[in-house]
Amino acid sequence: MSQPVCMFTSTPDLAALHTHWKALSGDRPFPSRDQFAPEDVVKLLPRLALVEVGQTLDRYRFRVWGSELVDFFGEDRTWRYFEELRYIENWEIVFQSYEEVARLGKPMFLSARQLSSEKKYQRYQRIILPLGTAINGVTHIVSGYAFHISA
């Protein structure tokens, strides 16, 4: 289940992404999409996703899906709407947390697992960070991932 970010002490990369996001936010609840520049987090790009917030959760869609995410999850989700991904085992936990971040305008941390093509569970952690404006609310969400693959 999703946890508040204050409990977030996962990996150095996710901590760095959270620190960068907070620095961009300043005294506002969250930074704008225009402030978040991929070149500022180049090291993390293969494990980043950028989500465009839709009117309903089914109409949220991935604008960016990093190359390591493609490898880990076994598919490229770039430009795919959430409604197209309902076959995913823990869809409610994974995708509804995006809706909660958009509604609350606050970051979230998720620790979850997914079943690999070899039928083994692989653990991962994800931080979900809202982007938007005071007028429009949350318009985009950036999420960073850390993988915990057991041998």
Short mmCIF file of N, CA and C in Angstrom, two decimals:
data_model
loop_
_atom_site.label_atom_id
_atom_site.label_comp_id
_atom_site.label_asym_id
_atom_site.label_seq_id
_atom_site.Cartn_x
_atom_site.Cartn_y
_atom_site.Cartn_z
N MET A 1 0.84 -1.18 0.00
CA MET A 1 0.00 0.00 0.00
C MET A 1 0.89 1.25 0.00
N SER A 2 0.41 2.32 -0.51
CA SER A 2 1.16 3.56 -0.56
C SER A 2 1.37 4.10 0.84
N GLN A 3 2.50 4.75 1.02
CA GLN A 3 2.85 5.33 2.30
C GLN A 3 3.19 6.79 2.10
N PRO A 4 3.01 7.61 3.15
CA PRO A 4 3.42 9.00 3.02
C PRO A 4 4.92 9.09 2.78
N VAL A 5 5.34 10.10 2.05
CA VAL A 5 6.74 10.23 1.71
C VAL A 5 7.63 10.46 2.92
N CYS A 6 7.11 10.97 4.01
CA CYS A 6 7.96 11.19 5.18
C CYS A 6 8.59 9.90 5.67
N MET A 7 8.00 8.76 5.31
CA MET A 7 8.56 7.47 5.69
C MET A 7 9.59 7.01 4.66
N PHE A 8 9.80 7.81 3.63
CA PHE A 8 10.61 7.44 2.48
C PHE A 8 12.10 7.58 2.79
N THR A 9 12.77 6.46 2.84
CA THR A 9 14.23 6.42 3.03
C THR A 9 14.82 5.33 2.16
N SER A 10 14.31 5.14 1.01
CA SER A 10 14.60 4.00 0.16
C SER A 10 16.04 3.91 -0.34
N THR A 11 16.31 4.51 -1.45
CA THR A 11 17.63 4.41 -2.08
C THR A 11 18.17 5.82 -2.29
N PRO A 12 19.49 5.94 -2.45
CA PRO A 12 20.05 7.27 -2.71
C PRO A 12 19.46 7.96 -3.94
N ASP A 13 19.20 7.19 -5.00
CA ASP A 13 18.64 7.79 -6.22
C ASP A 13 17.24 8.34 -6.00
N LEU A 14 16.39 7.59 -5.31
CA LEU A 14 15.04 8.08 -5.06
C LEU A 14 15.06 9.25 -4.07
N ALA A 15 15.95 9.18 -3.10
CA ALA A 15 16.10 10.30 -2.16
C ALA A 15 16.57 11.55 -2.91
N ALA A 16 17.49 11.39 -3.86
CA ALA A 16 17.98 12.53 -4.65
C ALA A 16 16.87 13.12 -5.51
N LEU A 17 16.03 12.26 -6.09
CA LEU A 17 14.91 12.75 -6.90
C LEU A 17 13.94 13.54 -6.02
N HIS A 18 13.65 13.04 -4.84
CA HIS A 18 12.76 13.73 -3.92
C HIS A 18 13.35 15.07 -3.49
N THR A 19 14.63 15.10 -3.19
CA THR A 19 15.31 16.35 -2.80
C THR A 19 15.26 17.36 -3.94
N HIS A 20 15.51 16.91 -5.16
CA HIS A 20 15.46 17.79 -6.33
C HIS A 20 14.05 18.36 -6.50
N TRP A 21 13.04 17.52 -6.39
CA TRP A 21 11.65 17.94 -6.51
C TRP A 21 11.31 18.98 -5.44
N LYS A 22 11.74 18.74 -4.20
CA LYS A 22 11.47 19.69 -3.11
C LYS A 22 12.15 21.04 -3.37
N ALA A 23 13.37 21.00 -3.89
CA ALA A 23 14.09 22.24 -4.19
C ALA A 23 13.34 23.04 -5.27
N LEU A 24 12.81 22.36 -6.28
CA LEU A 24 12.04 23.03 -7.33
C LEU A 24 10.73 23.60 -6.78
N SER A 25 10.15 22.93 -5.79
CA SER A 25 8.87 23.36 -5.22
C SER A 25 8.98 24.69 -4.48
N GLY A 26 10.12 24.91 -3.83
CA GLY A 26 10.26 26.12 -3.03
C GLY A 26 9.19 26.16 -1.95
N ASP A 27 8.46 27.26 -1.87
CA ASP A 27 7.41 27.39 -0.85
C ASP A 27 6.03 26.99 -1.37
N ARG A 28 5.98 26.43 -2.58
CA ARG A 28 4.71 25.95 -3.15
C ARG A 28 4.55 24.46 -2.86
N PRO A 29 3.34 23.95 -2.96
CA PRO A 29 3.12 22.52 -2.69
C PRO A 29 3.87 21.60 -3.66
N PHE A 30 4.03 22.04 -4.93
CA PHE A 30 4.73 21.24 -5.93
C PHE A 30 5.20 22.14 -7.06
N PRO A 31 6.27 21.73 -7.77
CA PRO A 31 6.75 22.54 -8.90
C PRO A 31 5.86 22.37 -10.13
N SER A 32 6.06 23.25 -11.09
CA SER A 32 5.32 23.13 -12.35
C SER A 32 6.02 22.11 -13.25
N ARG A 33 5.32 21.63 -14.23
CA ARG A 33 5.90 20.69 -15.20
C ARG A 33 7.06 21.36 -15.94
N ASP A 34 6.93 22.64 -16.23
CA ASP A 34 7.98 23.36 -16.94
C ASP A 34 9.28 23.44 -16.15
N GLN A 35 9.19 23.43 -14.84
CA GLN A 35 10.39 23.50 -14.00
C GLN A 35 11.15 22.18 -13.98
N PHE A 36 10.46 21.09 -14.17
CA PHE A 36 11.10 19.78 -14.07
C PHE A 36 11.77 19.45 -15.40
N ALA A 37 13.09 19.58 -15.45
CA ALA A 37 13.84 19.34 -16.68
C ALA A 37 14.55 17.99 -16.61
N PRO A 38 14.30 17.12 -17.55
CA PRO A 38 14.94 15.80 -17.54
C PRO A 38 16.47 15.86 -17.46
N GLU A 39 17.06 16.87 -18.07
CA GLU A 39 18.52 16.97 -18.05
C GLU A 39 19.07 17.19 -16.64
N ASP A 40 18.21 17.59 -15.71
CA ASP A 40 18.65 17.77 -14.32
C ASP A 40 18.76 16.44 -13.57
N VAL A 41 18.18 15.40 -14.11
CA VAL A 41 18.20 14.08 -13.46
C VAL A 41 18.61 13.00 -14.45
N VAL A 42 19.61 13.29 -15.27
CA VAL A 42 20.02 12.39 -16.35
C VAL A 42 20.29 10.97 -15.85
N LYS A 43 20.95 10.85 -14.73
CA LYS A 43 21.29 9.53 -14.19
C LYS A 43 20.04 8.68 -13.94
N LEU A 44 18.92 9.32 -13.63
CA LEU A 44 17.70 8.61 -13.28
C LEU A 44 16.76 8.36 -14.46
N LEU A 45 17.03 8.99 -15.60
CA LEU A 45 16.10 8.90 -16.74
C LEU A 45 15.69 7.47 -17.12
N PRO A 46 16.58 6.50 -17.11
CA PRO A 46 16.14 5.15 -17.48
C PRO A 46 15.10 4.55 -16.52
N ARG A 47 15.00 5.13 -15.31
CA ARG A 47 14.07 4.61 -14.31
C ARG A 47 13.00 5.63 -13.94
N LEU A 48 12.72 6.54 -14.86
CA LEU A 48 11.68 7.56 -14.64
C LEU A 48 10.49 7.34 -15.56
N ALA A 49 9.33 7.72 -15.04
CA ALA A 49 8.11 7.76 -15.85
C ALA A 49 7.49 9.14 -15.67
N LEU A 50 6.90 9.65 -16.71
CA LEU A 50 6.17 10.91 -16.65
C LEU A 50 4.74 10.61 -17.07
N VAL A 51 3.81 10.97 -16.21
CA VAL A 51 2.39 10.70 -16.43
C VAL A 51 1.65 12.00 -16.66
N GLU A 52 0.79 12.01 -17.66
CA GLU A 52 -0.11 13.13 -17.92
C GLU A 52 -1.43 12.81 -17.23
N VAL A 53 -1.87 13.71 -16.38
CA VAL A 53 -3.10 13.50 -15.61
C VAL A 53 -4.31 13.71 -16.52
N GLY A 54 -5.24 12.76 -16.48
CA GLY A 54 -6.46 12.84 -17.28
C GLY A 54 -7.67 13.17 -16.42
N GLN A 55 -8.82 13.29 -17.05
CA GLN A 55 -10.05 13.61 -16.31
C GLN A 55 -10.49 12.46 -15.41
N THR A 56 -10.20 11.23 -15.82
CA THR A 56 -10.45 10.06 -14.98
C THR A 56 -9.17 9.24 -14.96
N LEU A 57 -9.05 8.34 -14.00
CA LEU A 57 -7.84 7.53 -13.88
C LEU A 57 -7.58 6.73 -15.15
N ASP A 58 -8.61 6.23 -15.79
CA ASP A 58 -8.43 5.48 -17.04
C ASP A 58 -7.78 6.33 -18.13
N ARG A 59 -7.95 7.65 -18.06
CA ARG A 59 -7.42 8.55 -19.10
C ARG A 59 -6.08 9.17 -18.73
N TYR A 60 -5.51 8.81 -17.60
CA TYR A 60 -4.12 9.17 -17.33
C TYR A 60 -3.30 8.39 -18.37
N ARG A 61 -2.15 8.95 -18.75
CA ARG A 61 -1.31 8.20 -19.67
C ARG A 61 0.16 8.50 -19.43
N PHE A 62 0.96 7.51 -19.77
CA PHE A 62 2.40 7.67 -19.66
C PHE A 62 2.91 8.45 -20.86
N ARG A 63 3.57 9.55 -20.59
CA ARG A 63 4.22 10.32 -21.67
C ARG A 63 5.63 9.80 -21.88
N VAL A 64 6.26 9.36 -20.79
CA VAL A 64 7.62 8.83 -20.84
C VAL A 64 7.65 7.57 -19.99
N TRP A 65 8.34 6.57 -20.48
CA TRP A 65 8.53 5.30 -19.75
C TRP A 65 9.97 4.88 -20.02
N GLY A 66 10.83 5.04 -19.01
CA GLY A 66 12.27 4.82 -19.16
C GLY A 66 12.67 3.44 -19.64
N SER A 67 13.86 3.36 -20.22
CA SER A 67 14.34 2.11 -20.82
C SER A 67 14.51 0.99 -19.79
N GLU A 68 14.95 1.31 -18.56
CA GLU A 68 15.06 0.27 -17.54
C GLU A 68 13.68 -0.18 -17.06
N LEU A 69 12.68 0.68 -17.16
CA LEU A 69 11.31 0.30 -16.84
C LEU A 69 10.79 -0.69 -17.88
N VAL A 70 11.14 -0.44 -19.14
CA VAL A 70 10.75 -1.37 -20.21
C VAL A 70 11.33 -2.74 -19.92
N ASP A 71 12.62 -2.78 -19.55
CA ASP A 71 13.27 -4.06 -19.27
C ASP A 71 12.64 -4.75 -18.05
N PHE A 72 12.43 -4.01 -16.98
CA PHE A 72 11.93 -4.59 -15.73
C PHE A 72 10.49 -5.07 -15.85
N PHE A 73 9.63 -4.23 -16.45
CA PHE A 73 8.21 -4.56 -16.53
C PHE A 73 7.84 -5.31 -17.81
N GLY A 74 8.79 -5.40 -18.73
CA GLY A 74 8.57 -6.22 -19.92
C GLY A 74 7.75 -5.59 -21.02
N GLU A 75 7.57 -4.26 -20.98
CA GLU A 75 6.81 -3.59 -22.04
C GLU A 75 7.07 -2.09 -22.00
N ASP A 76 6.91 -1.48 -23.15
CA ASP A 76 7.02 -0.03 -23.24
C ASP A 76 5.62 0.55 -23.05
N ARG A 77 5.45 1.37 -22.03
CA ARG A 77 4.14 1.97 -21.75
C ARG A 77 4.04 3.42 -22.24
N THR A 78 5.05 3.89 -22.94
CA THR A 78 5.02 5.26 -23.44
C THR A 78 3.78 5.47 -24.30
N TRP A 79 3.06 6.55 -24.02
CA TRP A 79 1.83 6.98 -24.70
C TRP A 79 0.63 6.07 -24.42
N ARG A 80 0.77 5.13 -23.50
CA ARG A 80 -0.36 4.23 -23.20
C ARG A 80 -1.21 4.81 -22.08
N TYR A 81 -2.53 4.73 -22.28
CA TYR A 81 -3.48 5.15 -21.24
C TYR A 81 -3.58 4.07 -20.18
N PHE A 82 -3.88 4.49 -18.95
CA PHE A 82 -4.00 3.54 -17.85
C PHE A 82 -5.07 2.49 -18.13
N GLU A 83 -6.13 2.87 -18.83
CA GLU A 83 -7.19 1.91 -19.13
C GLU A 83 -6.68 0.74 -19.97
N GLU A 84 -5.62 0.95 -20.72
CA GLU A 84 -5.04 -0.10 -21.55
C GLU A 84 -4.21 -1.08 -20.74
N LEU A 85 -3.99 -0.78 -19.47
CA LEU A 85 -3.09 -1.58 -18.65
C LEU A 85 -3.81 -2.31 -17.52
N ARG A 86 -5.10 -2.46 -17.62
CA ARG A 86 -5.88 -3.08 -16.54
C ARG A 86 -5.56 -4.55 -16.30
N TYR A 87 -4.84 -5.18 -17.19
CA TYR A 87 -4.46 -6.58 -17.02
C TYR A 87 -3.36 -6.76 -15.98
N ILE A 88 -2.74 -5.69 -15.55
CA ILE A 88 -1.64 -5.77 -14.59
C ILE A 88 -2.16 -6.27 -13.24
N GLU A 89 -1.44 -7.21 -12.66
CA GLU A 89 -1.87 -7.93 -11.46
C GLU A 89 -2.34 -7.02 -10.33
N ASN A 90 -1.58 -6.02 -9.96
CA ASN A 90 -1.95 -5.16 -8.83
C ASN A 90 -2.32 -3.75 -9.30
N TRP A 91 -3.11 -3.69 -10.35
CA TRP A 91 -3.49 -2.43 -10.99
C TRP A 91 -4.01 -1.41 -9.98
N GLU A 92 -4.91 -1.81 -9.09
CA GLU A 92 -5.53 -0.87 -8.16
C GLU A 92 -4.47 -0.18 -7.29
N ILE A 93 -3.56 -0.97 -6.73
CA ILE A 93 -2.53 -0.40 -5.86
C ILE A 93 -1.60 0.50 -6.66
N VAL A 94 -1.14 0.00 -7.77
CA VAL A 94 -0.14 0.72 -8.56
C VAL A 94 -0.69 1.99 -9.18
N PHE A 95 -1.87 1.92 -9.78
CA PHE A 95 -2.36 3.05 -10.55
C PHE A 95 -3.23 4.02 -9.74
N GLN A 96 -3.96 3.53 -8.76
CA GLN A 96 -4.78 4.44 -7.97
C GLN A 96 -3.94 5.39 -7.13
N SER A 97 -2.71 5.02 -6.83
CA SER A 97 -1.85 5.93 -6.09
C SER A 97 -1.54 7.18 -6.91
N TYR A 98 -1.50 7.06 -8.23
CA TYR A 98 -1.31 8.24 -9.07
C TYR A 98 -2.50 9.20 -8.92
N GLU A 99 -3.68 8.63 -8.88
CA GLU A 99 -4.88 9.45 -8.73
C GLU A 99 -4.87 10.17 -7.37
N GLU A 100 -4.41 9.47 -6.35
CA GLU A 100 -4.35 10.07 -5.02
C GLU A 100 -3.33 11.22 -4.98
N VAL A 101 -2.20 11.03 -5.63
CA VAL A 101 -1.20 12.09 -5.71
C VAL A 101 -1.77 13.30 -6.44
N ALA A 102 -2.50 13.07 -7.52
CA ALA A 102 -3.10 14.17 -8.28
C ALA A 102 -4.16 14.89 -7.44
N ARG A 103 -4.94 14.13 -6.69
CA ARG A 103 -6.00 14.73 -5.87
C ARG A 103 -5.44 15.51 -4.68
N LEU A 104 -4.45 14.95 -4.01
CA LEU A 104 -3.90 15.58 -2.81
C LEU A 104 -2.77 16.57 -3.10
N GLY A 105 -2.12 16.41 -4.24
CA GLY A 105 -0.99 17.28 -4.56
C GLY A 105 0.22 17.02 -3.68
N LYS A 106 0.33 15.78 -3.19
CA LYS A 106 1.45 15.43 -2.30
C LYS A 106 2.13 14.17 -2.81
N PRO A 107 3.44 14.07 -2.58
CA PRO A 107 4.18 12.89 -3.02
C PRO A 107 3.73 11.63 -2.30
N MET A 108 4.04 10.51 -2.90
CA MET A 108 3.74 9.20 -2.31
C MET A 108 4.85 8.23 -2.59
N PHE A 109 4.99 7.29 -1.72
CA PHE A 109 5.99 6.24 -1.88
C PHE A 109 5.26 4.90 -1.92
N LEU A 110 5.69 4.04 -2.81
CA LEU A 110 5.07 2.73 -2.94
C LEU A 110 6.16 1.67 -2.96
N SER A 111 5.97 0.63 -2.19
CA SER A 111 6.82 -0.55 -2.25
C SER A 111 5.91 -1.68 -2.73
N ALA A 112 6.28 -2.32 -3.83
CA ALA A 112 5.40 -3.31 -4.44
C ALA A 112 6.21 -4.43 -5.06
N ARG A 113 5.52 -5.33 -5.70
CA ARG A 113 6.17 -6.41 -6.41
C ARG A 113 5.41 -6.68 -7.69
N GLN A 114 6.09 -7.34 -8.61
CA GLN A 114 5.45 -7.73 -9.85
C GLN A 114 5.96 -9.10 -10.24
N LEU A 115 5.16 -9.82 -10.95
CA LEU A 115 5.51 -11.17 -11.38
C LEU A 115 6.27 -11.09 -12.69
N SER A 116 7.48 -11.65 -12.71
CA SER A 116 8.30 -11.61 -13.92
C SER A 116 7.82 -12.66 -14.92
N SER A 117 8.37 -12.61 -16.12
CA SER A 117 8.02 -13.60 -17.13
C SER A 117 8.48 -15.00 -16.72
N GLU A 118 9.46 -15.07 -15.80
CA GLU A 118 9.92 -16.36 -15.27
C GLU A 118 9.07 -16.81 -14.09
N LYS A 119 7.97 -16.10 -13.83
CA LYS A 119 7.04 -16.41 -12.73
C LYS A 119 7.69 -16.27 -11.36
N LYS A 120 8.57 -15.27 -11.23
CA LYS A 120 9.19 -14.95 -9.95
C LYS A 120 8.80 -13.52 -9.60
N TYR A 121 8.55 -13.29 -8.31
CA TYR A 121 8.24 -11.93 -7.89
C TYR A 121 9.50 -11.10 -7.80
N GLN A 122 9.42 -9.89 -8.32
CA GLN A 122 10.50 -8.92 -8.26
C GLN A 122 9.97 -7.72 -7.49
N ARG A 123 10.73 -7.25 -6.52
CA ARG A 123 10.32 -6.12 -5.71
C ARG A 123 10.85 -4.82 -6.32
N TYR A 124 10.07 -3.78 -6.14
CA TYR A 124 10.50 -2.46 -6.57
C TYR A 124 9.90 -1.42 -5.64
N GLN A 125 10.50 -0.25 -5.67
CA GLN A 125 9.99 0.89 -4.93
C GLN A 125 9.82 2.04 -5.90
N ARG A 126 8.84 2.88 -5.59
CA ARG A 126 8.54 3.99 -6.49
C ARG A 126 8.17 5.21 -5.67
N ILE A 127 8.70 6.34 -6.06
CA ILE A 127 8.26 7.60 -5.49
C ILE A 127 7.49 8.33 -6.58
N ILE A 128 6.34 8.91 -6.21
CA ILE A 128 5.45 9.57 -7.15
C ILE A 128 5.37 11.04 -6.73
N LEU A 129 5.71 11.94 -7.64
CA LEU A 129 5.83 13.36 -7.32
C LEU A 129 4.95 14.21 -8.24
N PRO A 130 4.04 15.02 -7.66
CA PRO A 130 3.15 15.84 -8.48
C PRO A 130 3.85 17.04 -9.10
N LEU A 131 3.38 17.43 -10.28
CA LEU A 131 3.83 18.63 -10.98
C LEU A 131 2.57 19.36 -11.45
N GLY A 132 2.59 20.67 -11.42
CA GLY A 132 1.43 21.42 -11.88
C GLY A 132 1.49 22.86 -11.44
N THR A 133 0.33 23.50 -11.37
CA THR A 133 0.27 24.91 -10.99
C THR A 133 -0.87 25.11 -9.98
N ALA A 134 -0.81 26.23 -9.31
CA ALA A 134 -1.87 26.54 -8.34
C ALA A 134 -3.22 26.68 -9.06
N ILE A 135 -3.22 27.22 -10.26
CA ILE A 135 -4.46 27.43 -11.01
C ILE A 135 -5.01 26.11 -11.57
N ASN A 136 -4.15 25.30 -12.18
CA ASN A 136 -4.60 24.07 -12.84
C ASN A 136 -4.50 22.82 -11.97
N GLY A 137 -3.89 22.93 -10.81
CA GLY A 137 -3.69 21.76 -9.97
C GLY A 137 -2.61 20.86 -10.55
N VAL A 138 -2.64 19.60 -10.21
CA VAL A 138 -1.64 18.64 -10.69
C VAL A 138 -1.98 18.27 -12.13
N THR A 139 -1.03 18.53 -13.03
CA THR A 139 -1.23 18.23 -14.45
C THR A 139 -0.37 17.06 -14.92
N HIS A 140 0.73 16.83 -14.21
CA HIS A 140 1.65 15.74 -14.55
C HIS A 140 2.18 15.14 -13.25
N ILE A 141 2.68 13.95 -13.37
CA ILE A 141 3.29 13.26 -12.24
C ILE A 141 4.56 12.60 -12.73
N VAL A 142 5.64 12.81 -12.01
CA VAL A 142 6.89 12.11 -12.33
C VAL A 142 7.10 11.05 -11.26
N SER A 143 7.53 9.89 -11.70
CA SER A 143 7.81 8.83 -10.73
C SER A 143 9.16 8.21 -11.03
N GLY A 144 9.88 7.94 -9.96
CA GLY A 144 11.19 7.30 -10.05
C GLY A 144 11.11 5.92 -9.42
N TYR A 145 11.87 4.99 -9.96
CA TYR A 145 11.82 3.60 -9.52
C TYR A 145 13.18 3.11 -9.05
N ALA A 146 13.16 2.19 -8.10
CA ALA A 146 14.33 1.44 -7.67
C ALA A 146 13.95 -0.02 -7.68
N PHE A 147 14.81 -0.87 -8.21
CA PHE A 147 14.52 -2.29 -8.35
C PHE A 147 15.32 -3.10 -7.35
N HIS A 148 14.69 -4.14 -6.86
CA HIS A 148 15.33 -5.06 -5.90
C HIS A 148 15.15 -6.46 -6.46
N ILE A 149 16.11 -6.86 -7.27
CA ILE A 149 16.02 -8.15 -7.96
C ILE A 149 16.85 -9.16 -7.18
N SER A 150 16.19 -10.22 -6.76
CA SER A 150 16.91 -11.27 -6.04
C SER A 150 17.46 -12.30 -7.04
N ALA A 151 18.60 -12.85 -6.66
CA ALA A 151 19.26 -13.83 -7.54
C ALA A 151 18.57 -15.18 -7.50
#
